[in-house]
Short mmCIF file of C-alpha atoms and ligand atoms in Angstrom, two decimals:
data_model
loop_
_atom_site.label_atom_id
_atom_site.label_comp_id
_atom_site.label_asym_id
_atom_site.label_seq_id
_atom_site.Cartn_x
_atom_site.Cartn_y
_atom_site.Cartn_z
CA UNK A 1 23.36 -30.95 -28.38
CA UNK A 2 23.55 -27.39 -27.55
CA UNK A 3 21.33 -25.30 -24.94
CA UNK A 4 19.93 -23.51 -27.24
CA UNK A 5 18.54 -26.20 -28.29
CA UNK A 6 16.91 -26.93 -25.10
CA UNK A 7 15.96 -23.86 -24.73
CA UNK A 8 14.18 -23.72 -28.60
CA UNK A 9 12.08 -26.90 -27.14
CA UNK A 10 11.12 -25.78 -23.75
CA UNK A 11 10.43 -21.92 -24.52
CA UNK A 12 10.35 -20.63 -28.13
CA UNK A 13 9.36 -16.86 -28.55
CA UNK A 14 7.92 -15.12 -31.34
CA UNK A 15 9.88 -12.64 -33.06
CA UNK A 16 12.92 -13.40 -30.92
CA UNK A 17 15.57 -16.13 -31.07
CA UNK A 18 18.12 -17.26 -28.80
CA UNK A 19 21.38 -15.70 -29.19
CA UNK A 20 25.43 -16.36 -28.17
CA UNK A 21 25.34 -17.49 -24.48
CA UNK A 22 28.49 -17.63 -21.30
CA UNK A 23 28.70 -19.12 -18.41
CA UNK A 24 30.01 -16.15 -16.30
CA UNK A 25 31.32 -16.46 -12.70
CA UNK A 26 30.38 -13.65 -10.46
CA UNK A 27 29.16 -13.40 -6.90
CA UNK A 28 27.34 -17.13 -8.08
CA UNK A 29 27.93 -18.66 -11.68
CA UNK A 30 25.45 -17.38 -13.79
CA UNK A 31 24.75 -18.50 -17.55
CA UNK A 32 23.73 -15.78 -19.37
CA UNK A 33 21.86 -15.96 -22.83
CA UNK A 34 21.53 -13.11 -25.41
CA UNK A 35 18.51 -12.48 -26.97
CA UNK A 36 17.95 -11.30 -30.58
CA UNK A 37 15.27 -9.28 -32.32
CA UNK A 38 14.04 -11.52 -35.58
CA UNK A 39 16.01 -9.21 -38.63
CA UNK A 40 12.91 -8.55 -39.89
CA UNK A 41 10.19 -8.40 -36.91
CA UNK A 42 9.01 -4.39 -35.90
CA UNK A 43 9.11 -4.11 -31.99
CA UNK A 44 5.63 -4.04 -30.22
CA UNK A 45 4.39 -1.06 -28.32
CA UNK A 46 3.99 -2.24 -24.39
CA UNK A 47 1.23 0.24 -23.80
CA UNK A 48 -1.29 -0.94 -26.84
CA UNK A 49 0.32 -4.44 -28.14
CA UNK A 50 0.34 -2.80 -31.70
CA UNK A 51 3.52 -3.10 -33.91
CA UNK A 52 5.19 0.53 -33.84
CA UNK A 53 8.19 2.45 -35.29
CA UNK A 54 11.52 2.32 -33.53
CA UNK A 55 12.93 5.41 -30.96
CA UNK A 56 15.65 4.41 -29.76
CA UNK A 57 17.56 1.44 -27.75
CA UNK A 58 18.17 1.42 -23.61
CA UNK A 59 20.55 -0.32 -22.00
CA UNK A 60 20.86 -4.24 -22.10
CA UNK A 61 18.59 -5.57 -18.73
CA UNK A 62 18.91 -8.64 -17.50
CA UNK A 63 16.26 -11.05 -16.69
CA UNK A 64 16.03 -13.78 -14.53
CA UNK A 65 15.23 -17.61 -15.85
CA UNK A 66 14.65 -20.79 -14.21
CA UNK A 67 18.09 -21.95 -12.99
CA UNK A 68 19.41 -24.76 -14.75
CA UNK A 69 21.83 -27.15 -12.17
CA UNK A 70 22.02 -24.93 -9.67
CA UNK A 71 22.97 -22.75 -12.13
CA UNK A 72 21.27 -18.91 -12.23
CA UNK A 73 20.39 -18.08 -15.77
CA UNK A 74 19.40 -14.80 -17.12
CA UNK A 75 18.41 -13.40 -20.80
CA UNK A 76 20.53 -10.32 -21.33
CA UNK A 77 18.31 -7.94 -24.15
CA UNK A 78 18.78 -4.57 -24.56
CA UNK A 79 14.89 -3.24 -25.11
CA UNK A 80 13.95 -0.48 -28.15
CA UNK A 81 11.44 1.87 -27.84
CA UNK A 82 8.74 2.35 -29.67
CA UNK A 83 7.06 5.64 -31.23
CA UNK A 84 3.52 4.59 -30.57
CA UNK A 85 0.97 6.51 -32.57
CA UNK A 86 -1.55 6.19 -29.93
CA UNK A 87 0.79 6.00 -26.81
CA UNK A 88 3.32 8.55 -27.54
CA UNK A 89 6.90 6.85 -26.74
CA UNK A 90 6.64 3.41 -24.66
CA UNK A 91 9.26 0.51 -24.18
CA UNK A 92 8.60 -2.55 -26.35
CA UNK A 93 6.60 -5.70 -25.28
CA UNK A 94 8.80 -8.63 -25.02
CA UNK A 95 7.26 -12.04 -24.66
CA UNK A 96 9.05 -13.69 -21.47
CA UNK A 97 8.59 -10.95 -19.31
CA UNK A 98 5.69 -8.06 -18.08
CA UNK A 99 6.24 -4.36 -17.06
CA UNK A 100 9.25 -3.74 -14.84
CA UNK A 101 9.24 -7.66 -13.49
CA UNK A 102 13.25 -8.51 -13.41
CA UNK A 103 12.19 -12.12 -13.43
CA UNK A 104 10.75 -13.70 -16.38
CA UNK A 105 7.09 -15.08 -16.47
CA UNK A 106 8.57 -18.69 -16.14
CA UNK A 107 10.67 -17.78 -13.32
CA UNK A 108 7.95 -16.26 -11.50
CA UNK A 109 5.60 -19.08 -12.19
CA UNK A 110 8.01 -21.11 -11.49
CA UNK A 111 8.66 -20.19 -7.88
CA UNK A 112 4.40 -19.30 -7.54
CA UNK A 113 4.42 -23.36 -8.16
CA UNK A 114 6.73 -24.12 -5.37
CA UNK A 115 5.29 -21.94 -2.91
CA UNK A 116 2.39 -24.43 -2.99
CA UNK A 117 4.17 -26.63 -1.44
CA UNK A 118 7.07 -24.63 0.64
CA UNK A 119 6.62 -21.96 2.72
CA UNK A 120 8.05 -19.11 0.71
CA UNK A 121 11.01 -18.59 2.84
CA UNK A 122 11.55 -22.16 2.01
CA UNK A 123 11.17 -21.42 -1.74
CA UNK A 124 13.73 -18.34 -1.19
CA UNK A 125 16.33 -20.39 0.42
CA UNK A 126 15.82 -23.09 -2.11
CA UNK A 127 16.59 -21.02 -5.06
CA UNK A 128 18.84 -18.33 -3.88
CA UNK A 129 16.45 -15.66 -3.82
CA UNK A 130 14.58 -13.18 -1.58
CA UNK A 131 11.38 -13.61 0.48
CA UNK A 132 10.31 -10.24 -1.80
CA UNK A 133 11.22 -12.02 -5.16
CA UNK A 134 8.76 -15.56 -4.18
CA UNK A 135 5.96 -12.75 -2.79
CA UNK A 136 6.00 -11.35 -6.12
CA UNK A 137 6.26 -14.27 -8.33
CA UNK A 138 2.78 -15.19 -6.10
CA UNK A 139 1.53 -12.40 -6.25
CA UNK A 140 1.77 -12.57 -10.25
CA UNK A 141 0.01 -16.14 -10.46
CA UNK A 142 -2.56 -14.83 -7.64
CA UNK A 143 -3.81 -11.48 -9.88
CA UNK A 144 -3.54 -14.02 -13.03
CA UNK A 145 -5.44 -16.70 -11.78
CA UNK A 146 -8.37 -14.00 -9.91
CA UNK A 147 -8.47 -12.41 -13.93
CA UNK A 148 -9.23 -15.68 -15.50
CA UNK A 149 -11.07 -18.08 -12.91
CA UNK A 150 -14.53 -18.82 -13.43
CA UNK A 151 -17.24 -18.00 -11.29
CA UNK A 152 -20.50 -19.09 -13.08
CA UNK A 153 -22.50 -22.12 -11.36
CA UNK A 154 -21.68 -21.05 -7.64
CA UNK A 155 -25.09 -22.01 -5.90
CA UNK A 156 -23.58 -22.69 -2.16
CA UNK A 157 -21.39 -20.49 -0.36
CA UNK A 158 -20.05 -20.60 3.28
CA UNK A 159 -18.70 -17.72 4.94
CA UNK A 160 -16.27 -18.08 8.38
CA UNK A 161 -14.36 -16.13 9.75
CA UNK A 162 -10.51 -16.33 11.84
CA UNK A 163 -8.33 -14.52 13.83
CA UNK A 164 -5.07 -13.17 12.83
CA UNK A 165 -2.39 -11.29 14.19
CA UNK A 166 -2.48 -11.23 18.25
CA UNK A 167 -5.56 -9.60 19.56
CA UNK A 168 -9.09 -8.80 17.78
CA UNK A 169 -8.36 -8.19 14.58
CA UNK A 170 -10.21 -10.70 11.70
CA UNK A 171 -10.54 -11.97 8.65
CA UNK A 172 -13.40 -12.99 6.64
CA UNK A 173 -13.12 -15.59 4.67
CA UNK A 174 -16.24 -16.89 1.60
CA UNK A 175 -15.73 -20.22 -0.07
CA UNK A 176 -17.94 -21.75 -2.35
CA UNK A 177 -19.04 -24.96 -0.84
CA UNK A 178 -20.87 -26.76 -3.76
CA UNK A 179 -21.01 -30.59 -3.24
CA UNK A 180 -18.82 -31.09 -6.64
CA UNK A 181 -16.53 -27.88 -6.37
CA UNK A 182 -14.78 -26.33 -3.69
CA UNK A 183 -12.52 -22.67 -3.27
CA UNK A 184 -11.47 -19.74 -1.53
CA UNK A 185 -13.73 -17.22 -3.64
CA UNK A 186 -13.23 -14.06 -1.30
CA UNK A 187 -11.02 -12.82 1.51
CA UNK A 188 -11.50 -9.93 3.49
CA UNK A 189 -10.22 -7.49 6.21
CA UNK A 190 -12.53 -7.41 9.08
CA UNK A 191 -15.79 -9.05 10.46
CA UNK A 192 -18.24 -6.08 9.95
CA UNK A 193 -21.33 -5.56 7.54
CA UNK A 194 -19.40 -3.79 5.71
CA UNK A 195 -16.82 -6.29 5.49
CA UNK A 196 -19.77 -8.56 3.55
CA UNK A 197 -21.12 -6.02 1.97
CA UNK A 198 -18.06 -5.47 -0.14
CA UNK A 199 -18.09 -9.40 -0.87
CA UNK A 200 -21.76 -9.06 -2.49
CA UNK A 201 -20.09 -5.76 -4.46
CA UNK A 202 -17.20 -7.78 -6.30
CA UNK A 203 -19.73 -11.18 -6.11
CA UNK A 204 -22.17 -9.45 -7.81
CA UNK A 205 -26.12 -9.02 -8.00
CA UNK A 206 -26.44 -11.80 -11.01
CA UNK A 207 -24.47 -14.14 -9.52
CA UNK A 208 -25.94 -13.61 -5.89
CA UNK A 209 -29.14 -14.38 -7.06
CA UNK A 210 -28.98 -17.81 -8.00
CA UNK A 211 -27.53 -18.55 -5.03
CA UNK A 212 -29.15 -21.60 -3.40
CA UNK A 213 -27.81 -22.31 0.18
CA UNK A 214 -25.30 -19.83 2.57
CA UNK A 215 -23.76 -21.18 5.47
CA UNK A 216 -22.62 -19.03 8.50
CA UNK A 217 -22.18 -18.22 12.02
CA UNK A 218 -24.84 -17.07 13.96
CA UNK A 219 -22.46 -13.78 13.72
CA UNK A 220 -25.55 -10.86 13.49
CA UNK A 221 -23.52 -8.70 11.22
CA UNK A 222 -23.25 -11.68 8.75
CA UNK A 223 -26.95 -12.40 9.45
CA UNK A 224 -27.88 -9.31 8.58
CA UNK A 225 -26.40 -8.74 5.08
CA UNK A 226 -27.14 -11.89 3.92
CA UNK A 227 -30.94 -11.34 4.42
CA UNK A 228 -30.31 -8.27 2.73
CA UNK A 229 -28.20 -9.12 -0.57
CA UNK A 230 -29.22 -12.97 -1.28
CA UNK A 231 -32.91 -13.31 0.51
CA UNK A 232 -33.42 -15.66 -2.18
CA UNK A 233 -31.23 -18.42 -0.95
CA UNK A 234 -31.14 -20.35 2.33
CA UNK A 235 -29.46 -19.41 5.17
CA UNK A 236 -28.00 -22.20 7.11
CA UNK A 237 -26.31 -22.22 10.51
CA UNK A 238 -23.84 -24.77 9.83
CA UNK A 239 -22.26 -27.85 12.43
CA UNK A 240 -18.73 -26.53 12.26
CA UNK A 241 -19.76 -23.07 13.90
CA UNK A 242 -22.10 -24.10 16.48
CA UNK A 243 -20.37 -26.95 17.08
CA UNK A 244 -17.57 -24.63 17.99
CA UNK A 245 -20.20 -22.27 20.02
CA UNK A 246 -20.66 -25.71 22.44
CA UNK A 247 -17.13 -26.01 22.55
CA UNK A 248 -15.88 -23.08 23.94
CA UNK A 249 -18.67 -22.63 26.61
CA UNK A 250 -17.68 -26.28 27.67
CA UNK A 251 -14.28 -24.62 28.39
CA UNK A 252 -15.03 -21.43 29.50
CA UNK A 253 -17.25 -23.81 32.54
CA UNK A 254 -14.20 -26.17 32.97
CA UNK A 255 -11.57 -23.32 33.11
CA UNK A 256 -13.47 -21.72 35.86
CA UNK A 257 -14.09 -24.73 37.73
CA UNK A 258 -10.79 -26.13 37.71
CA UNK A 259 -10.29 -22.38 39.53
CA UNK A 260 -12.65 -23.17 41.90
CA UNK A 261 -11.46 -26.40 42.86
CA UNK A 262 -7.71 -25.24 43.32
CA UNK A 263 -8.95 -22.40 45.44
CA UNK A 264 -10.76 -24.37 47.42
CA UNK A 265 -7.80 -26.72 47.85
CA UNK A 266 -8.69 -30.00 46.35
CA UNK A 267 -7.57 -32.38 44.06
CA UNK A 268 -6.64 -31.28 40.63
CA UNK A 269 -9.05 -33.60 38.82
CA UNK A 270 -9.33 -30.83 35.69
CA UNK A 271 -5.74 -30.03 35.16
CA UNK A 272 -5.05 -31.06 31.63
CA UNK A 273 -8.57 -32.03 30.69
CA UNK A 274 -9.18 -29.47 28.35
CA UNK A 275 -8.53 -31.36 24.91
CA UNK A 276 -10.13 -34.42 26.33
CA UNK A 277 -13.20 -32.14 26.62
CA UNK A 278 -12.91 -30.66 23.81
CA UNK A 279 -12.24 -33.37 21.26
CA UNK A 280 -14.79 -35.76 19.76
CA UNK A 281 -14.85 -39.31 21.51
CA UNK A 282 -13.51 -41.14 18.16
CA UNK A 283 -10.35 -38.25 18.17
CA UNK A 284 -9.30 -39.17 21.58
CA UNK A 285 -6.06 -40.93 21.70
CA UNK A 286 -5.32 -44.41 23.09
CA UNK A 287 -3.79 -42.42 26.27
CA UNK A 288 -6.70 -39.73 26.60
CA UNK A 289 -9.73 -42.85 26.08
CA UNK A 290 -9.24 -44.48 29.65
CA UNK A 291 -8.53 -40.57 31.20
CA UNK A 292 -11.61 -39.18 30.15
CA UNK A 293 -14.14 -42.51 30.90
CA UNK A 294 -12.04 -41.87 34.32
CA UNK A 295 -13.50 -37.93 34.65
CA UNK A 296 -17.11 -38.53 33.42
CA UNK A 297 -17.38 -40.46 37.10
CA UNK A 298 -16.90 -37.10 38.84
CA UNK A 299 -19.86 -35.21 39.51
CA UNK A 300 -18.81 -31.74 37.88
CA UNK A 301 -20.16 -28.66 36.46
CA UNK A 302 -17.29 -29.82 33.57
CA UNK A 303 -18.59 -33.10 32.99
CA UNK A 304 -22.04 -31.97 32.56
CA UNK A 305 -21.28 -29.16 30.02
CA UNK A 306 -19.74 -31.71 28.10
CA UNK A 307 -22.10 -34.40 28.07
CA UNK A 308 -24.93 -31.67 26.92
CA UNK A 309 -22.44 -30.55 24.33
CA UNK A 310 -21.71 -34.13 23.00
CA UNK A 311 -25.55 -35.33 23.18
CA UNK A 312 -26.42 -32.18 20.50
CA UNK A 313 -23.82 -34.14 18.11
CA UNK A 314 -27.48 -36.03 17.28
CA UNK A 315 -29.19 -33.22 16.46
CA UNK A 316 -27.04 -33.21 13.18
CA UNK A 317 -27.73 -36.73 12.20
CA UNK A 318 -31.91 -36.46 12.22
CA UNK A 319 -33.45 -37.40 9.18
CA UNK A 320 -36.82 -35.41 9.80
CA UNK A 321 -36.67 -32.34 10.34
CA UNK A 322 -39.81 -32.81 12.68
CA UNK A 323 -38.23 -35.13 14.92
CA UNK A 324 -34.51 -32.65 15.04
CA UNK A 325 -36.93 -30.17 15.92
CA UNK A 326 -38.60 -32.02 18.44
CA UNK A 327 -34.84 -33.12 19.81
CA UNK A 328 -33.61 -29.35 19.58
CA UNK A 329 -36.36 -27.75 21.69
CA UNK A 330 -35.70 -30.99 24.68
CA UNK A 331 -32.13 -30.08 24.47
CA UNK A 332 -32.54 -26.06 24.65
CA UNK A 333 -34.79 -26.96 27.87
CA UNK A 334 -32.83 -29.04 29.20
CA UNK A 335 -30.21 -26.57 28.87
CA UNK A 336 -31.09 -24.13 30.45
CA UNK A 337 -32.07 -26.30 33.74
CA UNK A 338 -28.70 -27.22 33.83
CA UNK A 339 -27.07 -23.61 35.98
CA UNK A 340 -24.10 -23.39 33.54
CA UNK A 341 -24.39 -20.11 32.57
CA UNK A 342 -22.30 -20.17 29.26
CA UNK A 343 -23.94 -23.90 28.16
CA UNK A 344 -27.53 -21.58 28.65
CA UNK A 345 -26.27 -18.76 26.63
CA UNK A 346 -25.35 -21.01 23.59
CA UNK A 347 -29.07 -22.84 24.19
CA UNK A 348 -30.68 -19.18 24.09
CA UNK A 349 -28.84 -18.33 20.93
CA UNK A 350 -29.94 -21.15 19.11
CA UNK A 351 -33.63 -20.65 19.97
CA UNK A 352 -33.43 -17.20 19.02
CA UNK A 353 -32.00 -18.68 15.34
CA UNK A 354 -33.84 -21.82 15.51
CA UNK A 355 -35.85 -21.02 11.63
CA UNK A 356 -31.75 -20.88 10.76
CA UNK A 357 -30.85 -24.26 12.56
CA UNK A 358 -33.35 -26.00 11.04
CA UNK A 359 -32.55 -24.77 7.49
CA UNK A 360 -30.01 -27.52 7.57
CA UNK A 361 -32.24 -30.18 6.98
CA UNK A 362 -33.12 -28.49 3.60
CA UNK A 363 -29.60 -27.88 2.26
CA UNK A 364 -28.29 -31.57 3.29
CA UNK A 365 -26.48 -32.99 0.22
CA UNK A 366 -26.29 -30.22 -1.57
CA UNK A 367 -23.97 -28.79 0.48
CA UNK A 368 -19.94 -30.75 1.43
CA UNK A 369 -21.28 -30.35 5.11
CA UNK A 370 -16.99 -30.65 6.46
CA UNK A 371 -16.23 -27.93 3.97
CA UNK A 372 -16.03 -25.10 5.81
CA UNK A 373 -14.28 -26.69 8.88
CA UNK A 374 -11.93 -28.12 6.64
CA UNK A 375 -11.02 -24.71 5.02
CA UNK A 376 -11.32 -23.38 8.42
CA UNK A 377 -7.97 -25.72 9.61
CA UNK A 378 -6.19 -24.79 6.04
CA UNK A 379 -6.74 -21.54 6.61
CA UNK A 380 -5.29 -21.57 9.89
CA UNK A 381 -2.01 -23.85 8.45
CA UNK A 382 -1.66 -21.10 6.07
CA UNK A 383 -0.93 -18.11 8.48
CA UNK A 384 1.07 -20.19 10.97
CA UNK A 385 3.44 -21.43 8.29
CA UNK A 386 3.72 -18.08 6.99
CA UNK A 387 4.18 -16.35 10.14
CA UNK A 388 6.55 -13.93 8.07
CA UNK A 389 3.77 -12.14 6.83
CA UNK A 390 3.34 -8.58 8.21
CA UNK A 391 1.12 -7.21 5.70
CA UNK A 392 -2.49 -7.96 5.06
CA UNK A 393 -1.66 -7.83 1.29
CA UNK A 394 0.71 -10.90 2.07
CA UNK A 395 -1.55 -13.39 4.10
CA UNK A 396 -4.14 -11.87 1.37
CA UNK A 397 -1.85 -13.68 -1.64
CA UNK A 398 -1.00 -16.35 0.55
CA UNK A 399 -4.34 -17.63 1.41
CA UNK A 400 -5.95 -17.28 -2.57
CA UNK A 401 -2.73 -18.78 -3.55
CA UNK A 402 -3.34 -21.93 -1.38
CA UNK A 403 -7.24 -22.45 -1.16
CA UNK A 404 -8.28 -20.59 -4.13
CA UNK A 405 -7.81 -23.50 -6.76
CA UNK A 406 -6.91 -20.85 -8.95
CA UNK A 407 -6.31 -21.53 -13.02
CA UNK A 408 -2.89 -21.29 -14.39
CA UNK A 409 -2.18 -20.12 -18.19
CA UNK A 410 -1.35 -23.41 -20.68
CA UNK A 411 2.18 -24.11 -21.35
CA UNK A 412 3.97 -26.24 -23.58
CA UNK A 413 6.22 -27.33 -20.99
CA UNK A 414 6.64 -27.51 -17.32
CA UNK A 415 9.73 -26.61 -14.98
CA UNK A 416 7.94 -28.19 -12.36
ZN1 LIG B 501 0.78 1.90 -28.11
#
């Protein structure tokens, strides 16, 4: 059996056939394979796809293929120009390859594949090749897979937002949070109506009318363009995000306490409390369980922010919205009996949004209610595993390439 034979069954291209092929021994060993112009085929013009009159011939360019054992393997063709009637004089349109790309389509697919599941210095190391090479390749299935994705049916959509780089600088992130489908839809730079705004722009007016439910942070640029561009749907003030509200006024109270109590010279009953604090009972591990039932004896400021923050935990579980409303309002006064400043200002906020809160009741079920907490964490993952990237455009790729559940075009056979 010969390679090309192989190659004929994995990859066959129109108008083109597989010519004489070396195994050559540079800097690595390399195989190299020829390709051929069909006798009789007329090159295509790259600018308009139409068959055109030949120019002239460049210079044989190599282009890169999946390796084969370890093995780098390149097609070697030497590309004709075209006298395009419409286009004036363009290169020709080859099949395995687009515009300038010095790997082929495969290649590049090949490696976008990979850097699912490596980080793409990973993927570079794996296959002998640059960080720059992998970025592209993903790039390639990223702009690919944003072309030909569909977007019809959306009817729930959750926007968050994170932190990245050190410092303020964010992200917004929209994902559409159906029950039955789940993606990245949107990312972008910044937290500010603007930010948004330019979501509803590329989302557009048709589709953001039939949206149904949108989740969010009680974040009052966010508030405010929603009301604007989709008053139609329901705006809900999901668990995740004030769940995380409670959670950081329950440190911000134990961080300054533990202060106190150092200052004031006594025993360091907070130090290393924070996660046990922080964490939902069921999280806590075996070690942490017996520690924490050991600090809720104390009398503190700490304690009591917590035990506020893990009684609201019901609020998510009513059935009737009557009751949850009923349970909200006792909590908000208890609240803001309770002197802990930043446990009062979360209780404020939520009256201020309760019509919001209690919006949750309506879009239960329709709605995966972990979604956006769980895209939150991936999110996250992503940019710490790629903490190469110094470019927005990078963590941009990276992040539609991992959470967008993007299409891929059909082939006859896959190199992994
Ligand atoms: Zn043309």
């Amino acid at each position: 059996m010969q390679l090309k034979t192989i190659l004929n069954r994995v990859q066959k291209h129109q108008s083109f056939v597989y010519g004489p092929m070396r195994l050559v021994q540079g800097a690595q060993l390399a195989i190299e394979v020829e390709m051929r112009a069909r006798a009789n085929s007329r090159a295509k013009c790259s600018g308009c796809g139409c068959p055109a009159p030949g120019y002239d011939t460049l210079p044989a360019r190599r282009f890169e293929f999946v390796p084969l054992w370890g093995i780098a393997m390149f097609f070697l063709y030497a590309m004709r120009r075209v006298d395009c009637t419409r286009c004036g004089i363009r290169v020709e349109m080859v099949p395995w390859a687009t515009g300038k790309n010095q790997l082929t389509d495969t290649y590049s697919w090949f490696l976008a594949r990979w850097a699912r599941r490596l980080s793409w210095k990973e993927v570079a190391e794996v296959f002998h090749t640059s960080w720059e090479k992998v970025f592209r390749a993903v790039e390639m299935a990223v702009e690919w897979g944003r072309v030909h994705q569909k977007l019809s049916g959306i009817e729930a959509i959750g926007i968050d937002e994170i932190q990245w780089q050190r410092g303020h600088r964010y992200l917004t992130l929209v994902y559409q949070i159906d029950a039955g489908r789940r993606r990245l839809l949107w990312v972008g730079e910044d937290r500010k109506v603007k930010t948004l705004l330019r979501f509803f722009f590329w989302f557009g007016k048709e589709r953001s009318a039939v949206l149904r439910f949108i989740c969010s942070d009680m974040w009052k640029p966010y508030l405010k363009v929603v009301a604007k561009k989709a008053h139609e749907a329901i705006h809900v003030l999901d668990r995740f995000h004030i769940m995380s509200h409670l959670g950081k006024a329950v440190d911000e109270v134990r961080a300054v306490e533990a202060r106190q109590l150092k200052d004031k010279g006594y025993e360091p009953v907070l130090k290393n409390t924070r996660w046990l604090l922080l964490k939902r009972p069921e999280n806590l591990t075996e070690k942490q369980e017996p520690r924490l039932a050991e600090l809720l004896r104390y009398n503190l400021r700490s304690v009591r922010a917590y035990l506020l923050k893990e009684d609201f935990q019901f609020f998510w579980d009513y059935i009737s919205p009557y009751w949850a409303g009923q349970f909200l309002d006792r909590w908000c006064t208890r609240t803001m009996r309770s002197q802990l400043k930043p446990m009062k200002k979360v209780a404020r906020m939520l009256r201020r949004h309760r019509p919001l809160l209690m919006n949750w009741f309506l879009a239960k079920g329709a709605i995966s209610n972990a979604a956006v907490e769980g895209f939150n964490t991936k999110a996250k993952l992503t940019l710490r595993k790629g903490y190469g990237f110094r470019t927005y455009r990078a963590m941009e790729i990276a992040l539609y390439h991992t959470l967008g559940a993007l299409p891929e075009p059909k082939v006859i056979h896959r190199f992994c």
